[in-house]
Amino acid sequence: MTTLFKPIRPKKLSEEIVEQIKSLITDGQLKPGEKIPSEREMAALLGVSRPSVREAIMVLETMGLLESRQGGGTYVRSLTDGTLAPLAAMMEDNPELLKELLEVRMGMECWAAYLAATRATDAEIREIGDSVEEMARQAVRGGWSSEVDSRFHYAITTATHNTMQLHVLNTIHELFLATIEVALTKLYSQPQYIEVLLGQHRAIYEAIAARDGDRARRAMGEHLEWVQATLPRLS
Amino acid sequence: MTTLFKPIRPKKLSEEIVEQIKSLITDGQLKPGEKIPSEREMAALLGVSRPSVREAIMVLETMGLLESRQGGGTYVRSLTDGTLAPLAAMMEDNPELLKELLEVRMGMECWAAYLAATRATDAEIREIGDSVEEMARQAVRGGWSSEVDSRFHYAITTATHNTMQLHVLNTIHELFLATIEVALTKLYSQPQYIEVLLGQHRAIYEAIAARDGDRARRAMGEHLEWVQATLPRLS
DNA sequence: GTAATGAAATGGTCATACCAATTTAATATC
DNA sequence: GATATTAAATTGGTATGACCATTTCATTAC
């Protein structure tokens, strides 16, 4: 019952200013390239102090909606979809976070392999197998896409019959792909790695097909440790 | 050829402050839930004015990394709060998903126990032990709070030395607590359960202290399976 | 019409003050 | 010793006024 009520926090002035300016931009009353009133003018119009206006403009700049130039004014930016979510952007700036996310993923994928081995339906085991066969088909032609690898892991997570697991792993996988899809595709097309990777995927599939949870977890762990060790060598 | 060169714009002070605080968060020196120094203190430490610090904090709040409370201070948020926000919405719509979240958490806590056993410093092992001792002290008086349990799990996750693990688990833990803090506190105060739970927490601590990863993982798995089985009996 | 110079406008930073909310410490009571 | 109440301290929120740095605009000279 506690979830029905949420703490009420009064809005800061800067938040209200942000909302007003956002509305003017999304309504088209402030257009891309247009200059907004100066900080001093805005403060006078809104009946607030200049620091409060500055805080709101700072926030809108962070959102990518405005752009300030010292001495020159503040302009509305074009509404392009270029801004990455903050976490993905931070991961681009800091490869150590990516390595840590890989490790978080490892824990979750191993757990997923374990659960899948204990719960998968025959149809789900077939789908995992089919994705491995698709890898083998593309391997003959020089390597497989990161989509096929995603299909494999997605099928395993689906077989856990845990919706939350699927959502969390999907979110982590998207963050992951946003950063290293190019490197992964490179990995899946190197001749010296293809057979090793294919063998690892088969081992995972076979452990799940045998409904052996511990074996599935170990096989997944070995696969992901190998990937984690091999990716840095590609750069 | 013009795209090779970008205009050079001197960085604002607030931008430099943002970068410094971001680094402290991604390096794990500022952890989720932790309070950062006050605005006045930060201004003194950085040798800048309080409005400049405030602008930086405003920006970090917009990015979802910090959260300020008037009179109360400014706290680090989990990096994954934003990206995993849909989970909270899903759980509000469908409380049955709590069981699945418990299972996701189980996988991650077991992995954390394993990593902590292999990596914890002596000081970290001491902190885990201290939180178990605090449980024992409160147990004599009828049970312990969910804060003490959080401290125990937080100490284990900190000992993994994986910042992303800490952030993801923190987000999941807050989702978890938001739903069943009352039930957990009830669980931790039932006379027939207190001794069992204390024994389970001791077993986890001892396995980590023995630096036995597999044993730590099994102990954590047993504990969380027991909790998962027992919670429904309280309603 | 163009170039140089000065003034004005604008954003960036700062010091200081005060208000509002929260936390902590001190005191009184049982 | 525990609990409740009150006061003080701490912290974030907002404001005023000042000054610096950069850009834009107006004026003047050629």
PDB file of C-alpha atoms in Angstrom, chain A residues 86-182:
ATOM      1  CA  PRO A  86      24.229   9.661 -19.957  1.00  0.00           C
ATOM      2  CA  LEU A  87      25.375   6.155 -18.973  1.00  0.00           C
ATOM      3  CA  ALA A  88      26.280   5.130 -22.517  1.00  0.00           C
ATOM      4  CA  ALA A  89      28.156   8.394 -22.958  1.00  0.00           C
ATOM      5  CA  MET A  90      30.031   7.798 -19.725  1.00  0.00           C
ATOM      6  CA  MET A  91      31.004   4.335 -20.874  1.00  0.00           C
ATOM      7  CA  GLU A  92      32.417   5.747 -24.073  1.00  0.00           C
ATOM      8  CA  ASP A  93      34.526   8.090 -21.961  1.00  0.00           C
ATOM      9  CA  ASN A  94      35.670   5.362 -19.583  1.00  0.00           C
ATOM     10  CA  PRO A  95      36.535   1.888 -20.934  1.00  0.00           C
ATOM     11  CA  GLU A  96      36.988   0.574 -17.398  1.00  0.00           C
ATOM     12  CA  LEU A  97      33.202   0.893 -16.929  1.00  0.00           C
ATOM     13  CA  LEU A  98      32.710  -1.217 -20.040  1.00  0.00           C
ATOM     14  CA  LYS A  99      34.961  -3.899 -18.601  1.00  0.00           C
ATOM     15  CA  GLU A 100      32.948  -3.827 -15.387  1.00  0.00           C
ATOM     16  CA  LEU A 101      29.678  -4.005 -17.285  1.00  0.00           C
ATOM     17  CA  LEU A 102      31.064  -7.056 -19.101  1.00  0.00           C
ATOM     18  CA  GLU A 103      31.602  -8.651 -15.718  1.00  0.00           C
ATOM     19  CA  VAL A 104      28.115  -7.777 -14.500  1.00  0.00           C
ATOM     20  CA  ARG A 105      26.800  -9.303 -17.707  1.00  0.00           C
ATOM     21  CA  MET A 106      28.884 -12.421 -17.154  1.00  0.00           C
ATOM     22  CA  GLY A 107      27.261 -13.029 -13.806  1.00  0.00           C
ATOM     23  CA  MET A 108      23.804 -12.573 -15.269  1.00  0.00           C
ATOM     24  CA  GLU A 109      24.370 -14.656 -18.416  1.00  0.00           C
ATOM     25  CA  CYS A 110      25.760 -17.538 -16.352  1.00  0.00           C
ATOM     26  CA  TRP A 111      22.728 -17.382 -14.096  1.00  0.00           C
ATOM     27  CA  ALA A 112      20.483 -17.252 -17.164  1.00  0.00           C
ATOM     28  CA  ALA A 113      22.218 -20.328 -18.624  1.00  0.00           C
ATOM     29  CA  TYR A 114      21.677 -22.162 -15.346  1.00  0.00           C
ATOM     30  CA  LEU A 115      18.000 -21.243 -15.144  1.00  0.00           C
ATOM     31  CA  ALA A 116      17.435 -21.981 -18.839  1.00  0.00           C
ATOM     32  CA  ALA A 117      18.933 -25.455 -18.416  1.00  0.00           C
ATOM     33  CA  THR A 118      16.453 -26.187 -15.635  1.00  0.00           C
ATOM     34  CA  ARG A 119      13.381 -24.671 -17.295  1.00  0.00           C
ATOM     35  CA  ALA A 120      13.628 -24.518 -21.069  1.00  0.00           C
ATOM     36  CA  THR A 121      10.801 -26.046 -23.085  1.00  0.00           C
ATOM     37  CA  ASP A 122      11.649 -28.304 -26.028  1.00  0.00           C
ATOM     38  CA  ALA A 123      10.748 -25.465 -28.396  1.00  0.00           C
ATOM     39  CA  GLU A 124      13.084 -23.078 -26.584  1.00  0.00           C
ATOM     40  CA  ILE A 125      15.940 -25.575 -26.713  1.00  0.00           C
ATOM     41  CA  ARG A 126      15.284 -25.920 -30.447  1.00  0.00           C
ATOM     42  CA  GLU A 127      15.463 -22.140 -30.904  1.00  0.00           C
ATOM     43  CA  ILE A 128      18.819 -22.001 -29.062  1.00  0.00           C
ATOM     44  CA  GLY A 129      20.050 -24.819 -31.288  1.00  0.00           C
ATOM     45  CA  ASP A 130      18.782 -23.078 -34.415  1.00  0.00           C
ATOM     46  CA  SER A 131      20.704 -19.937 -33.565  1.00  0.00           C
ATOM     47  CA  VAL A 132      23.898 -21.988 -33.179  1.00  0.00           C
ATOM     48  CA  GLU A 133      23.216 -23.609 -36.575  1.00  0.00           C
ATOM     49  CA  GLU A 134      22.781 -20.159 -38.094  1.00  0.00           C
ATOM     50  CA  MET A 135      26.198 -19.211 -36.657  1.00  0.00           C
ATOM     51  CA  ALA A 136      27.700 -22.297 -38.254  1.00  0.00           C
ATOM     52  CA  ARG A 137      26.118 -21.374 -41.632  1.00  0.00           C
ATOM     53  CA  GLN A 138      27.491 -17.832 -41.505  1.00  0.00           C
ATOM     54  CA  ALA A 139      30.846 -19.082 -40.181  1.00  0.00           C
ATOM     55  CA  VAL A 140      31.450 -20.908 -43.451  1.00  0.00           C
ATOM     56  CA  ARG A 141      31.065 -17.544 -45.186  1.00  0.00           C
ATOM     57  CA  GLY A 142      33.573 -15.743 -43.035  1.00  0.00           C
ATOM     58  CA  GLY A 143      31.864 -14.943 -39.760  1.00  0.00           C
ATOM     59  CA  TRP A 144      28.535 -14.026 -38.211  1.00  0.00           C
ATOM     60  CA  SER A 145      26.865 -10.765 -37.296  1.00  0.00           C
ATOM     61  CA  SER A 146      26.375  -9.492 -33.784  1.00  0.00           C
ATOM     62  CA  GLU A 147      22.632  -9.953 -34.429  1.00  0.00           C
ATOM     63  CA  VAL A 148      23.032 -13.727 -34.518  1.00  0.00           C
ATOM     64  CA  ASP A 149      24.970 -13.667 -31.278  1.00  0.00           C
ATOM     65  CA  SER A 150      22.259 -11.511 -29.741  1.00  0.00           C
ATOM     66  CA  ARG A 151      19.635 -14.001 -30.910  1.00  0.00           C
ATOM     67  CA  PHE A 152      21.514 -16.817 -29.144  1.00  0.00           C
ATOM     68  CA  HIS A 153      21.746 -14.976 -25.814  1.00  0.00           C
ATOM     69  CA  TYR A 154      18.189 -13.691 -26.125  1.00  0.00           C
ATOM     70  CA  ALA A 155      16.903 -17.239 -26.644  1.00  0.00           C
ATOM     71  CA  ILE A 156      18.683 -18.413 -23.521  1.00  0.00           C
ATOM     72  CA  THR A 157      17.330 -15.549 -21.438  1.00  0.00           C
ATOM     73  CA  THR A 158      13.828 -16.154 -22.785  1.00  0.00           C
ATOM     74  CA  ALA A 159      14.141 -19.754 -21.613  1.00  0.00           C
ATOM     75  CA  THR A 160      14.639 -18.589 -18.014  1.00  0.00           C
ATOM     76  CA  HIS A 161      10.924 -17.665 -18.003  1.00  0.00           C
ATOM     77  CA  ASN A 162      11.848 -14.566 -16.035  1.00  0.00           C
ATOM     78  CA  THR A 163      10.584 -11.323 -17.575  1.00  0.00           C
ATOM     79  CA  MET A 164      12.665  -9.110 -15.321  1.00  0.00           C
ATOM     80  CA  GLN A 165      15.844 -11.021 -16.201  1.00  0.00           C
ATOM     81  CA  LEU A 166      15.007 -10.461 -19.863  1.00  0.00           C
ATOM     82  CA  HIS A 167      14.522  -6.709 -19.384  1.00  0.00           C
ATOM     83  CA  VAL A 168      17.637  -6.164 -17.291  1.00  0.00           C
ATOM     84  CA  LEU A 169      19.841  -8.206 -19.610  1.00  0.00           C
ATOM     85  CA  ASN A 170      18.368  -6.479 -22.636  1.00  0.00           C
ATOM     86  CA  THR A 171      19.178  -3.071 -21.178  1.00  0.00           C
ATOM     87  CA  ILE A 172      22.736  -4.136 -20.372  1.00  0.00           C
ATOM     88  CA  HIS A 173      23.097  -5.685 -23.820  1.00  0.00           C
ATOM     89  CA  GLU A 174      21.991  -2.461 -25.516  1.00  0.00           C
ATOM     90  CA  LEU A 175      24.520  -0.442 -23.511  1.00  0.00           C
ATOM     91  CA  PHE A 176      27.119  -3.005 -24.409  1.00  0.00           C
ATOM     92  CA  LEU A 177      26.318  -2.997 -28.141  1.00  0.00           C
ATOM     93  CA  ALA A 178      26.225   0.790 -28.277  1.00  0.00           C
ATOM     94  CA  THR A 179      29.892   0.773 -27.360  1.00  0.00           C
ATOM     95  CA  ILE A 180      31.505  -2.236 -28.956  1.00  0.00           C
ATOM     96  CA  GLU A 181      29.333  -3.588 -31.756  1.00  0.00           C
ATOM     97  CA  VAL A 182      32.122  -2.945 -34.255  1.00  0.00           C
TER      98      VAL A 182
END
